[in-house]
XYZ file of C-alpha atoms in Angstrom:
574
model
C 0.000 0.000 0.000
C 2.728 2.619 0.764
C 4.014 2.481 -2.812
C 0.501 2.970 -4.182
C -0.002 6.037 -1.985
C 2.998 7.676 -3.635
C 0.938 7.988 -6.798
C -1.424 10.412 -5.026
C -0.210 13.846 -5.997
C -1.944 16.015 -3.377
C -1.439 16.296 0.370
C -3.754 13.434 1.288
C -0.980 10.865 0.989
C 1.307 12.154 3.744
C -1.114 11.785 6.692
C -2.004 8.271 5.526
C 1.671 7.379 5.158
C 2.279 8.690 8.670
C -0.369 6.295 9.968
C 1.189 3.359 8.097
C 4.873 4.042 8.617
C 5.222 0.757 10.503
C 4.116 -1.271 7.479
C 6.635 -2.871 5.154
C 8.448 -0.121 3.221
C 6.217 2.438 4.995
C 9.071 4.550 6.365
C 10.848 4.566 2.999
C 7.652 5.623 1.207
C 7.115 8.423 3.734
C 10.660 9.671 3.214
C 10.285 9.538 -0.567
C 6.990 11.433 -0.471
C 8.616 14.188 1.598
C 11.644 14.404 -0.712
C 9.523 14.717 -3.867
C 8.080 18.031 -2.766
C 9.668 19.131 0.508
C 7.911 22.502 0.666
C 4.519 20.876 0.263
C 5.502 18.195 2.810
C 6.512 20.910 5.259
C 3.103 22.570 4.970
C 1.357 19.262 5.613
C 3.607 18.121 8.464
C 3.874 21.360 10.460
C 0.222 21.419 11.670
C 0.446 17.737 12.631
C 3.745 17.867 14.503
C 3.802 18.456 18.204
C 0.385 17.119 19.204
C 0.016 14.237 21.654
C -0.565 11.496 19.062
C 1.563 8.896 17.342
C 0.923 10.636 14.017
C 2.164 13.898 15.524
C 5.258 12.160 16.865
C 6.153 10.764 13.437
C 5.456 14.102 11.781
C 7.757 15.847 14.264
C 10.583 13.385 13.650
C 10.389 13.792 9.882
C 9.948 17.556 10.079
C 13.015 17.995 12.285
C 15.170 15.871 9.970
C 14.063 17.916 6.928
C 14.779 21.259 8.612
C 18.128 20.186 10.045
C 19.203 18.986 6.597
C 17.903 22.119 4.847
C 16.984 24.969 7.248
C 16.041 27.218 4.344
C 12.852 25.235 3.892
C 11.445 27.054 6.910
C 11.009 30.189 4.795
C 7.947 28.525 3.238
C 6.056 28.856 6.533
C 5.715 31.436 9.329
C 8.618 30.946 11.717
C 6.329 30.178 14.675
C 4.991 27.103 12.868
C 8.357 25.326 12.780
C 10.497 27.235 15.270
C 10.663 24.335 17.725
C 12.083 22.034 15.023
C 14.770 24.333 13.619
C 18.419 23.836 14.588
C 19.618 26.301 17.209
C 22.593 28.561 16.487
C 25.723 26.428 16.564
C 27.812 26.429 19.730
C 31.604 25.799 19.594
C 32.821 22.309 20.403
C 33.810 21.689 23.986
C 37.029 20.093 25.193
C 38.205 18.402 28.376
C 35.483 15.819 27.871
C 34.813 12.859 30.173
C 36.793 9.778 29.173
C 33.620 7.960 28.087
C 33.111 10.555 25.352
C 36.640 10.610 23.977
C 38.371 8.460 21.375
C 37.078 7.162 18.073
C 33.467 5.961 18.413
C 32.836 2.343 17.567
C 30.803 1.621 14.429
C 27.492 0.019 15.297
C 24.391 -0.848 13.300
C 22.435 -0.047 16.451
C 23.150 3.663 16.104
C 24.043 4.222 12.442
C 20.527 5.575 11.746
C 20.937 8.304 14.379
C 22.931 10.954 12.510
C 24.117 13.631 14.997
C 23.786 16.220 12.205
C 20.002 15.702 12.280
C 19.750 16.056 16.070
C 20.124 19.011 18.463
C 23.558 19.719 19.888
C 24.179 18.518 23.432
C 25.482 21.446 25.462
C 27.896 21.263 28.366
C 26.991 22.545 31.835
C 27.859 26.156 30.999
C 25.736 26.013 27.819
C 28.508 27.830 25.899
C 30.062 24.664 24.474
C 28.685 21.537 22.825
C 29.715 17.915 22.381
C 31.659 17.357 19.152
C 30.137 14.968 16.596
C 32.404 12.072 17.618
C 31.561 12.580 21.294
C 27.866 12.573 20.391
C 28.357 9.247 18.585
C 30.047 7.908 21.727
C 27.011 9.050 23.700
C 24.702 7.244 21.270
C 26.682 4.039 21.755
C 26.394 4.384 25.530
C 22.643 4.927 25.281
C 22.191 1.940 22.975
C 23.969 -0.264 25.519
C 22.187 1.366 28.493
C 25.673 1.742 29.926
C 26.055 3.000 33.516
C 28.690 5.433 32.218
C 25.808 7.615 31.018
C 25.817 9.005 34.578
C 29.121 10.738 33.850
C 27.563 12.369 30.779
C 24.622 13.623 32.847
C 27.037 15.244 35.280
C 29.044 16.893 32.491
C 26.230 18.128 30.231
C 23.344 20.537 30.583
C 20.348 18.430 31.628
C 17.748 20.296 29.577
C 19.958 20.060 26.499
C 20.387 16.324 27.059
C 16.634 15.868 27.410
C 15.953 17.784 24.161
C 18.514 15.644 22.348
C 16.943 12.529 23.860
C 13.437 13.451 22.709
C 14.594 14.388 19.193
C 16.346 11.012 18.965
C 13.123 9.293 20.014
C 11.147 11.281 17.417
C 13.626 10.301 14.714
C 13.296 6.612 15.601
C 9.528 6.863 15.507
C 9.562 8.605 12.120
C 11.596 5.669 10.779
C 8.834 3.265 11.786
C 10.017 2.587 15.369
C 11.891 -0.606 14.378
C 11.993 -3.038 17.299
C 15.709 -3.756 16.827
C 16.324 -0.175 17.915
C 13.962 -0.126 20.914
C 16.778 1.418 22.905
C 15.655 4.755 21.403
C 12.630 4.578 23.706
C 14.473 3.168 26.720
C 17.134 5.901 26.561
C 14.511 8.484 27.536
C 14.743 7.051 31.047
C 18.507 7.638 31.104
C 18.738 11.289 30.060
C 15.127 12.521 29.976
C 13.614 15.044 32.377
C 10.213 16.284 33.490
C 9.533 17.704 30.026
C 10.054 14.187 28.686
C 7.477 12.890 31.168
C 4.860 15.415 30.041
C 5.432 14.525 26.393
C 5.507 10.771 26.900
C 2.504 10.263 29.199
C -0.195 11.000 26.560
C 1.450 8.467 24.229
C 1.510 5.804 26.957
C -2.260 6.198 27.265
C -2.947 5.553 23.558
C -0.318 2.957 22.643
C -2.195 -0.092 24.021
C -5.156 0.770 21.788
C -2.832 0.890 18.776
C -1.258 -2.501 19.399
C 1.627 -1.017 21.373
C 1.088 -2.641 24.775
C 4.719 -3.719 25.004
C 5.896 -0.238 24.056
C 3.670 1.290 26.752
C 5.170 -1.098 29.321
C 8.703 0.005 28.370
C 7.576 3.630 28.635
C 6.416 2.994 32.221
C 9.969 1.826 32.930
C 11.129 5.138 31.437
C 9.017 7.071 33.941
C 10.465 4.944 36.727
C 13.976 5.559 35.390
C 13.515 9.327 35.385
C 12.174 8.926 38.912
C 11.398 12.594 39.599
C 8.361 13.708 41.564
C 6.678 14.709 38.294
C 7.451 11.286 36.772
C 6.022 9.479 39.801
C 2.964 11.720 39.748
C 2.229 10.722 36.148
C 2.869 7.071 37.032
C 0.318 7.249 39.845
C -2.167 8.911 37.490
C -1.742 6.155 34.904
C -2.354 3.593 37.638
C -5.518 5.388 38.721
C -7.022 6.455 35.412
C -5.385 4.486 32.621
C -7.792 3.458 29.876
C -6.524 -0.118 29.655
C -6.632 -2.687 32.442
C -3.251 -4.215 31.591
C -1.593 -0.798 31.519
C -3.055 0.122 34.918
C -1.852 -3.183 36.376
C 1.648 -2.595 34.981
C 1.703 0.940 36.404
C 0.669 -0.374 39.838
C 3.396 -3.026 39.621
C 5.987 -0.373 38.749
C 4.870 1.772 41.694
C 5.160 -1.233 44.024
C 8.679 -1.930 42.707
C 9.813 1.655 43.256
C 8.299 1.767 46.736
C 9.930 -1.541 47.679
C 13.303 -0.321 46.403
C 12.980 2.722 48.658
C 11.822 0.659 51.614
C 8.439 2.380 51.958
C 4.801 1.605 51.154
C 3.122 2.797 47.942
C 1.021 5.197 50.036
C 4.162 6.668 51.569
C 5.721 6.934 48.106
C 2.682 8.954 47.007
C 3.180 11.231 50.018
C 6.784 11.924 49.046
C 6.193 12.212 45.296
C 4.208 15.447 45.158
C 6.236 18.024 43.175
C 6.756 21.478 44.652
C 6.981 23.050 41.161
C 9.500 25.603 42.401
C 6.948 27.315 44.651
C 8.234 29.382 47.563
C 7.517 28.721 51.242
C 4.232 30.627 50.968
C 3.116 28.367 48.127
C 3.383 31.058 45.455
C 5.481 31.577 42.345
C 6.673 34.833 40.795
C 6.617 35.143 37.005
C 9.286 37.673 36.040
C 8.676 39.331 32.669
C 11.300 42.026 33.311
C 9.241 45.230 33.526
C 6.219 43.189 34.694
C 5.932 40.646 37.509
C 2.994 38.388 38.316
C 2.274 36.122 41.286
C 0.879 32.617 40.849
C -1.401 31.258 43.557
C -4.099 28.564 43.623
C -7.809 28.143 44.187
C -9.354 25.453 46.400
C -9.085 22.864 43.586
C -5.377 23.649 43.083
C -6.017 25.411 39.783
C -3.364 28.108 39.240
C -4.361 31.760 39.255
C -2.222 34.688 38.122
C -2.398 37.859 40.228
C -1.384 41.131 38.598
C 0.393 43.856 40.612
C -2.922 45.752 40.863
C -4.609 42.713 42.414
C -6.549 41.634 39.335
C -6.797 37.837 39.102
C -6.350 36.021 35.794
C -6.746 32.335 34.924
C -3.704 32.333 32.635
C -0.394 34.111 32.366
C -0.311 36.899 29.765
C 1.628 36.241 26.588
C 4.944 38.124 26.424
C 4.673 41.542 24.799
C 7.153 43.708 22.880
C 8.072 45.671 26.020
C 8.845 42.556 28.075
C 12.343 41.160 28.514
C 13.026 38.915 25.465
C 14.679 36.230 27.600
C 12.830 36.407 30.928
C 9.252 36.730 29.645
C 9.181 33.638 27.355
C 10.847 31.563 30.082
C 8.298 32.716 32.686
C 5.395 32.082 30.319
C 6.724 28.587 29.547
C 7.126 27.951 33.290
C 3.465 28.765 33.931
C 2.325 26.706 30.932
C 4.210 23.657 32.222
C 2.858 24.204 35.738
C -0.722 24.423 34.499
C -0.321 21.267 32.429
C 1.157 19.326 35.343
C -1.587 20.464 37.670
C -4.219 19.020 35.363
C -2.667 15.688 36.297
C -1.920 16.253 39.944
C -4.661 18.472 41.400
C -7.633 16.140 41.154
C -5.505 13.144 42.157
C -4.141 14.782 45.302
C -7.555 15.978 46.456
C -9.057 12.523 45.924
C -6.032 10.920 47.602
C -6.537 12.999 50.731
C -10.261 12.273 50.743
C -9.434 8.563 50.566
C -6.916 9.022 53.397
C -9.740 10.427 55.542
C -12.014 7.496 54.706
C -9.356 4.826 55.290
C -8.084 6.473 58.513
C -4.494 6.978 57.348
C -2.402 8.826 59.911
C 1.047 10.363 60.230
C 3.450 11.350 62.972
C 3.428 15.082 63.775
C 6.853 15.479 62.132
C 5.814 13.709 58.922
C 2.542 15.615 58.853
C 4.410 18.907 59.123
C 7.058 18.029 56.528
C 4.867 16.255 53.962
C 1.786 18.456 54.143
C 1.944 21.612 56.228
C 5.125 23.066 54.753
C 4.715 21.559 51.285
C 4.345 24.559 48.934
C 1.502 22.976 46.954
C -0.283 20.653 49.394
C -0.284 23.398 52.002
C -3.085 25.056 50.017
C -5.250 21.969 50.644
C -4.118 21.318 54.212
C -5.277 24.746 55.401
C -8.806 24.047 54.158
C -9.284 20.859 56.179
C -9.853 19.970 59.833
C -7.324 17.516 61.279
C -7.513 15.338 64.373
C -5.116 13.479 66.637
C -5.619 9.930 67.849
C -6.289 11.513 71.239
C -9.407 13.147 69.816
C -8.297 16.808 69.593
C -9.235 18.457 66.310
C -7.335 21.413 64.856
C -6.661 23.390 61.709
C -3.511 24.760 60.092
C -3.141 28.529 59.800
C -1.450 30.513 57.017
C 1.741 30.792 59.099
C 1.879 26.964 59.537
C 0.833 27.103 63.197
C -2.040 25.001 64.561
C -5.226 26.128 66.281
C -8.036 24.165 67.948
C -11.780 24.711 67.559
C -11.618 27.648 70.000
C -8.889 29.192 67.814
C -6.369 28.665 70.601
C -2.800 27.541 69.754
C -2.370 23.783 69.705
C 0.609 21.437 69.364
C 0.166 17.661 68.900
C 2.063 15.521 71.384
C 5.294 14.032 69.933
C 3.907 10.496 70.088
C 0.525 11.361 68.611
C -0.867 10.367 65.233
C -2.464 12.960 62.975
C -5.215 12.256 60.440
C -7.911 14.079 58.490
C -10.935 14.428 60.716
C -13.929 12.501 59.426
C -17.083 14.300 60.623
C -18.246 11.239 62.583
C -15.135 11.676 64.779
C -15.657 15.409 65.374
C -18.817 14.855 67.439
C -19.966 18.043 69.205
C -17.256 20.151 67.551
C -18.615 19.596 64.036
C -20.976 22.581 64.066
C -18.362 24.839 65.635
C -15.824 23.911 62.965
C -18.318 24.569 60.182
C -19.033 28.004 61.664
C -15.339 28.817 62.129
C -14.395 27.934 58.541
C -17.362 29.935 57.282
C -16.193 32.947 59.322
C -12.751 32.684 57.714
C -14.391 32.164 54.274
C -12.525 28.862 53.866
C -13.923 26.626 51.117
C -13.054 22.946 51.481
C -11.456 20.973 48.615
C -13.838 18.050 49.158
C -16.907 17.344 51.262
C -15.517 16.960 54.775
C -17.571 18.854 57.368
C -20.742 18.691 55.289
C -20.366 15.012 54.576
C -23.394 12.812 55.456
C -22.784 10.843 58.646
C -24.451 7.541 59.557
C -24.124 6.442 63.161
C -25.334 3.091 64.416
C -28.031 3.078 67.041
C -27.426 1.191 70.286
C -29.509 -1.718 68.976
C -27.614 -1.755 65.653
C -24.252 -1.815 67.453
C -25.104 -5.120 69.114
C -26.803 -6.574 66.023
C -25.056 -8.799 63.471
C -27.038 -7.422 60.502
C -27.965 -3.902 59.447
C -31.660 -4.006 58.632
C -31.867 -0.405 57.407
C -30.007 -1.203 54.148
C -31.322 -4.723 53.538
C -33.701 -4.796 50.608
C -32.117 -1.770 48.888
C -31.745 -2.204 45.126
C -28.623 -0.900 43.362
C -28.552 -0.248 39.610
C -26.128 -2.672 37.985
C -23.702 0.020 36.830
C -23.360 1.547 40.289
C -22.905 -1.826 41.953
C -20.273 -2.765 39.365
C -18.536 0.539 39.915
C -18.352 -0.112 43.651
C -16.618 -3.440 42.980
C -13.823 -1.574 41.194
C -13.484 1.258 43.708
C -13.503 1.488 47.482
C -15.320 -1.821 47.777
C -14.019 -5.140 46.481
C -15.461 -8.392 45.187
C -12.491 -10.752 45.131
C -12.307 -14.118 46.880
C -9.313 -15.464 48.815
C -7.662 -16.581 45.537
C -7.980 -13.130 43.993
C -10.758 -14.247 41.628
C -13.822 -12.116 40.971
C -16.679 -13.257 43.214
C -19.556 -10.994 42.203
C -21.957 -12.256 44.849
C -20.979 -9.633 47.367
C -19.330 -6.251 47.917
C -16.943 -5.766 50.838
C -14.863 -2.975 52.312
C -12.146 -3.416 54.900
C -11.732 -1.310 58.024
C -8.309 -0.353 59.484
C -8.417 -3.248 61.980
C -9.041 -5.857 59.280
C -12.781 -6.409 59.685
C -14.955 -6.402 56.558
C -18.361 -4.856 56.014
C -20.069 -7.195 53.539
C -23.154 -6.568 51.398
C -24.567 -9.809 50.004
C -25.999 -9.206 46.499
C -28.679 -10.933 44.471
C -28.513 -12.072 41.654
C -24.828 -11.037 41.688
C -22.411 -9.186 39.407
C -21.022 -10.663 36.207
C -17.276 -10.812 35.679
C -17.032 -9.311 32.223
C -20.229 -7.267 31.990
C -19.525 -3.537 32.152
C -22.695 -2.247 30.460
C -26.274 -3.234 31.144
C -26.974 -5.858 33.774
C -29.549 -6.830 36.350
C -30.265 -4.609 39.335
C -28.652 -5.861 42.531
C -30.637 -6.366 45.731
C -28.863 -6.209 49.103
C -29.941 -9.331 50.947
C -27.881 -8.819 54.106
C -25.232 -6.452 55.402
C -22.944 -7.929 58.027
C -19.368 -7.757 59.336
C -16.707 -10.391 59.862
C -13.021 -11.294 59.438
C -13.420 -12.280 55.768
C -15.993 -11.709 53.006
C -18.276 -14.568 52.050
C -21.486 -15.187 50.134
C -23.422 -15.383 53.413
C -22.713 -14.297 57.004
C -19.875 -16.368 58.434
C -18.134 -15.758 61.774
C -20.019 -12.469 61.925
C -19.331 -9.945 64.694
C -21.502 -7.226 66.256
C -21.602 -4.247 63.910
C -20.385 -1.974 66.694
C -16.946 -3.586 66.411
C -16.457 -2.087 62.947
C -14.576 1.197 62.660
C -17.293 3.920 62.723
C -15.818 5.769 59.731
C -15.831 2.610 57.607
C -19.402 1.802 58.621
C -20.624 5.350 57.980
C -19.020 5.448 54.531
C -20.397 1.997 53.650
C -23.946 2.999 54.518
C -23.507 6.324 52.708
C -22.354 4.592 49.512
C -25.225 2.108 49.488
C -27.968 4.615 50.293
C -26.657 7.088 47.716
C -26.365 4.403 45.022
C -29.876 3.116 45.663
C -31.480 6.555 45.510
């Protein structure tokens, strides 16, 4: 088919060739089509390049190669359309190179397709010198072998320059059809990539499984783990939570478990430590310096960034640099805000939901960890100050703007050194609940999720001694909602890890399960329409089962777990 497409004279052939570059002779046909009429090819490729699709990735790789080989082609388009793919002004070759980059580079079929002349220069730390061509070929050999000596190159070279070279190399490989014998071109992103690499790669990881690239997506998850930054881990957690493909989500969870185990902590603790600070100051703000103009970035209750002008006017986006702004500072500040806003699309919702889940599951921290991980964190501090916290001794408190703590009477408070701190579920706040709601209203504090206004379901004295909860028995759940519960905070897996379907269960912190027995039961593979599910019994015991077994009085269940269980079932049945 690629050869036949070459007979099409207009621009319709190039996009189709981009989609079929992996077919036999597809890459060669794409290259030939571009060479026949490079100006026309440039006009077709430029609008496609740079978007978060595999077609865009291939277009970018081909476009860069064309412009590096013949920069004059750019005159056919406005400079802004291809500026990112043009070679930068040449920098003189550096000397005094690390030993791993000196000497005559070995010839290798693994790297002979990666012509340094078609890739960005790698700059040294001072950014005023660049690696000579032979040194760049040595670097390519190291990357192809995944050699540990790459660490010396990272120390010697400018990291952003290395990451740009790395991504251009990856684009070039993809434009050539992403041949599997050169898969190192994907793996090398984990060796010299940075947070920009993460932002570019994550959208591709999401779509690859649907395009037959499950194995490639799995390697890309290893890339995120290899980069290992807070931003990389944040994207890894997001893929585990909201990936579109079950196998991809499972692989992301496995990678998170591996990283946590290597660090000697739990996955939950890894999530605590992996929240980027995005360069925010101690007050949780960021200054955008345009030279003659300066703007302050702050956040709303959902962690969406806001830009405050010197006159106090609030904007949702940073202004584009103008002719009077500093030509170096303003574009850099604008790019900084753009990257921050893009990252926060990933992190904001996840962090808010993660803290809500921490409240429901009764996670707690030592006072020192609480202070370091949350209170003084430049980003999470914006959430922390909008919540009510509680110690295991029962004292509730809030965090003030200056990082001090105050109780419900607004008096200073300090948790005892041996205490545990958690997010206060309203069922634990008892008589203070109304006072807290009034205090936060007085301070005009809007909560990031439903904490103080959350519905609370307490067991009566009779229900505490009972082994079944009559008030929910007989409720009917629509199939979709019941199925959704089985894949969320509830579970429906037997002791062997197989899908049970006859019940929903949720575990409390002490290991007891609240179990809702369902009739006729959920189907393993049915995600669409199904039969409504009736709750026959709701009971508690040490392990889920299809009917009450070794049940315990309901009052032995953690009150937060019980309240949330009843809330879920009543809400789903309504």
